[in-house]
């Protein structure tokens, strides 16, 4: 018997073999074997013994026999089971421009490559650009999946822009795995007016109340400066 018929290579799984002598002859020096491991036992009449074997962690579907043999008897019992490797995702074929201009349209593309026989499950892909995130959920990655994202230079900040692709995923036992890639794209050849527009973009997510307070503070500083002059 097996505790289950499908498991991962990192699990400690054993085959439990129970042999009982139901005949009327003493069984001596019988070899109980599973895969490449054997153990000798003696079985008196109506006697039972249990033998336990560790399973070889070779990946894939398996059909292996537990055998009991000596000069008088030969018995075999077949077990079907599957050993899964640990799921593995790699971020491959990452393509992006090193530098872009303010009005340039550009593309970032990458591929989630399935590098294991077992399927990664409940994957969450997080694409971060200067702290702004895009997210995708994949219930089960059965094959490679390509992502192509379109951008324009005016969405960036002047200078170096940092990006990160982070992928969290699980196996069937809810064990978590992670892979990530980081890179940067520069926004170059920007005019003074374009820099001002980029600076104003920083205020898009600020509330009107905050903007009003900032304008009030600037106004006080300006009045104080005029009075000093």
PDB file of N, CA and C in Angstrom, residues 166-200:
ATOM      1  N   UNK A 166       7.957  39.961 -10.902  1.00  0.00           N
ATOM      2  CA  UNK A 166       7.965  39.038  -9.763  1.00  0.00           C
ATOM      3  C   UNK A 166       6.852  38.009  -9.936  1.00  0.00           C
ATOM      4  N   UNK A 167       7.200  36.740  -9.794  1.00  0.00           N
ATOM      5  CA  UNK A 167       6.218  35.665  -9.974  1.00  0.00           C
ATOM      6  C   UNK A 167       6.218  34.773  -8.733  1.00  0.00           C
ATOM      7  N   UNK A 168       5.089  34.708  -8.059  1.00  0.00           N
ATOM      8  CA  UNK A 168       4.874  33.751  -6.968  1.00  0.00           C
ATOM      9  C   UNK A 168       3.986  32.626  -7.483  1.00  0.00           C
ATOM     10  N   UNK A 169       4.323  31.389  -7.142  1.00  0.00           N
ATOM     11  CA  UNK A 169       3.501  30.262  -7.583  1.00  0.00           C
ATOM     12  C   UNK A 169       3.621  29.123  -6.576  1.00  0.00           C
ATOM     13  N   UNK A 170       2.786  28.087  -6.755  1.00  0.00           N
ATOM     14  CA  UNK A 170       2.670  27.020  -5.768  1.00  0.00           C
ATOM     15  C   UNK A 170       2.662  25.663  -6.465  1.00  0.00           C
ATOM     16  N   UNK A 171       2.922  24.613  -5.668  1.00  0.00           N
ATOM     17  CA  UNK A 171       2.683  23.259  -6.162  1.00  0.00           C
ATOM     18  C   UNK A 171       1.350  22.760  -5.610  1.00  0.00           C
ATOM     19  N   UNK A 172       1.049  21.493  -5.846  1.00  0.00           N
ATOM     20  CA  UNK A 172      -0.238  20.952  -5.424  1.00  0.00           C
ATOM     21  C   UNK A 172      -0.399  20.826  -3.931  1.00  0.00           C
ATOM     22  N   UNK A 173       0.704  20.960  -3.175  1.00  0.00           N
ATOM     23  CA  UNK A 173       0.658  20.894  -1.709  1.00  0.00           C
ATOM     24  C   UNK A 173       0.743  22.280  -1.084  1.00  0.00           C
ATOM     25  N   UNK A 174       0.563  23.311  -1.940  1.00  0.00           N
ATOM     26  CA  UNK A 174       0.565  24.717  -1.498  1.00  0.00           C
ATOM     27  C   UNK A 174       1.933  25.189  -1.012  1.00  0.00           C
ATOM     28  N   UNK A 175       2.993  24.521  -1.423  1.00  0.00           N
ATOM     29  CA  UNK A 175       4.334  25.024  -1.149  1.00  0.00           C
ATOM     30  C   UNK A 175       4.642  26.141  -2.137  1.00  0.00           C
ATOM     31  N   UNK A 176       5.167  27.259  -1.629  1.00  0.00           N
ATOM     32  CA  UNK A 176       5.347  28.450  -2.450  1.00  0.00           C
ATOM     33  C   UNK A 176       6.741  28.528  -3.056  1.00  0.00           C
ATOM     34  N   UNK A 177       6.790  29.074  -4.289  1.00  0.00           N
ATOM     35  CA  UNK A 177       8.041  29.292  -5.006  1.00  0.00           C
ATOM     36  C   UNK A 177       8.029  30.716  -5.562  1.00  0.00           C
ATOM     37  N   UNK A 178       9.217  31.200  -5.923  1.00  0.00           N
ATOM     38  CA  UNK A 178       9.312  32.579  -6.417  1.00  0.00           C
ATOM     39  C   UNK A 178      10.429  32.706  -7.438  1.00  0.00           C
ATOM     40  N   UNK A 179      10.203  33.581  -8.425  1.00  0.00           N
ATOM     41  CA  UNK A 179      11.240  33.945  -9.379  1.00  0.00           C
ATOM     42  C   UNK A 179      11.014  35.407  -9.754  1.00  0.00           C
ATOM     43  N   UNK A 180      12.114  36.140 -10.008  1.00  0.00           N
ATOM     44  CA  UNK A 180      11.954  37.538 -10.392  1.00  0.00           C
ATOM     45  C   UNK A 180      13.123  37.983 -11.277  1.00  0.00           C
ATOM     46  N   UNK A 181      12.867  39.061 -12.030  1.00  0.00           N
ATOM     47  CA  UNK A 181      13.889  39.710 -12.848  1.00  0.00           C
ATOM     48  C   UNK A 181      13.760  41.214 -12.657  1.00  0.00           C
ATOM     49  N   UNK A 182      14.896  41.889 -12.657  1.00  0.00           N
ATOM     50  CA  UNK A 182      14.911  43.344 -12.538  1.00  0.00           C
ATOM     51  C   UNK A 182      15.681  43.938 -13.713  1.00  0.00           C
ATOM     52  N   UNK A 183      15.253  45.133 -14.155  1.00  0.00           N
ATOM     53  CA  UNK A 183      15.952  45.834 -15.230  1.00  0.00           C
ATOM     54  C   UNK A 183      15.573  47.313 -15.158  1.00  0.00           C
ATOM     55  N   UNK A 184      16.203  48.129 -15.996  1.00  0.00           N
ATOM     56  CA  UNK A 184      15.907  49.558 -15.996  1.00  0.00           C
ATOM     57  C   UNK A 184      15.913  50.094 -17.420  1.00  0.00           C
ATOM     58  N   UNK A 185      15.158  51.179 -17.617  1.00  0.00           N
ATOM     59  CA  UNK A 185      15.075  51.877 -18.901  1.00  0.00           C
ATOM     60  C   UNK A 185      15.283  53.360 -18.631  1.00  0.00           C
ATOM     61  N   UNK A 186      16.122  53.993 -19.437  1.00  0.00           N
ATOM     62  CA  UNK A 186      16.392  55.411 -19.251  1.00  0.00           C
ATOM     63  C   UNK A 186      15.533  56.278 -20.159  1.00  0.00           C
ATOM     64  N   UNK A 187      15.040  57.388 -19.627  1.00  0.00           N
ATOM     65  CA  UNK A 187      14.334  58.393 -20.424  1.00  0.00           C
ATOM     66  C   UNK A 187      15.333  59.515 -20.684  1.00  0.00           C
ATOM     67  N   UNK A 188      15.751  59.667 -21.946  1.00  0.00           N
ATOM     68  CA  UNK A 188      16.828  60.596 -22.288  1.00  0.00           C
ATOM     69  C   UNK A 188      16.354  61.614 -23.325  1.00  0.00           C
ATOM     70  N   UNK A 189      17.226  62.601 -23.595  1.00  0.00           N
ATOM     71  CA  UNK A 189      16.969  63.630 -24.611  1.00  0.00           C
ATOM     72  C   UNK A 189      15.624  64.321 -24.389  1.00  0.00           C
ATOM     73  N   UNK A 190      15.399  64.748 -23.170  1.00  0.00           N
ATOM     74  CA  UNK A 190      14.143  65.393 -22.789  1.00  0.00           C
ATOM     75  C   UNK A 190      14.369  66.900 -22.711  1.00  0.00           C
ATOM     76  N   UNK A 191      13.481  67.683 -23.360  1.00  0.00           N
ATOM     77  CA  UNK A 191      13.593  69.142 -23.331  1.00  0.00           C
ATOM     78  C   UNK A 191      13.157  69.672 -21.972  1.00  0.00           C
ATOM     79  N   UNK A 192      13.441  70.948 -21.743  1.00  0.00           N
ATOM     80  CA  UNK A 192      13.064  71.574 -20.476  1.00  0.00           C
ATOM     81  C   UNK A 192      11.551  71.585 -20.298  1.00  0.00           C
ATOM     82  N   UNK A 193      10.815  71.866 -21.386  1.00  0.00           N
ATOM     83  CA  UNK A 193       9.350  71.874 -21.313  1.00  0.00           C
ATOM     84  C   UNK A 193       8.820  70.467 -21.022  1.00  0.00           C
ATOM     85  N   UNK A 194       9.414  69.465 -21.641  1.00  0.00           N
ATOM     86  CA  UNK A 194       8.988  68.084 -21.377  1.00  0.00           C
ATOM     87  C   UNK A 194       9.285  67.672 -19.939  1.00  0.00           C
ATOM     88  N   UNK A 195      10.395  68.173 -19.386  1.00  0.00           N
ATOM     89  CA  UNK A 195      10.683  67.900 -17.980  1.00  0.00           C
ATOM     90  C   UNK A 195       9.621  68.494 -17.074  1.00  0.00           C
ATOM     91  N   UNK A 196       9.144  69.699 -17.436  1.00  0.00           N
ATOM     92  CA  UNK A 196       8.081  70.326 -16.650  1.00  0.00           C
ATOM     93  C   UNK A 196       6.805  69.488 -16.707  1.00  0.00           C
ATOM     94  N   UNK A 197       6.472  68.967 -17.893  1.00  0.00           N
ATOM     95  CA  UNK A 197       5.288  68.107 -18.018  1.00  0.00           C
ATOM     96  C   UNK A 197       5.444  66.830 -17.197  1.00  0.00           C
ATOM     97  N   UNK A 198       6.645  66.265 -17.208  1.00  0.00           N
ATOM     98  CA  UNK A 198       6.884  65.064 -16.403  1.00  0.00           C
ATOM     99  C   UNK A 198       6.741  65.370 -14.919  1.00  0.00           C
ATOM    100  N   UNK A 199       7.198  66.540 -14.510  1.00  0.00           N
ATOM    101  CA  UNK A 199       7.076  66.941 -13.104  1.00  0.00           C
ATOM    102  C   UNK A 199       5.609  67.097 -12.712  1.00  0.00           C
ATOM    103  N   UNK A 200       4.807  67.675 -13.623  1.00  0.00           N
ATOM    104  CA  UNK A 200       3.375  67.843 -13.335  1.00  0.00           C
ATOM    105  C   UNK A 200       2.660  66.492 -13.257  1.00  0.00           C
TER     106      UNK A 200
END
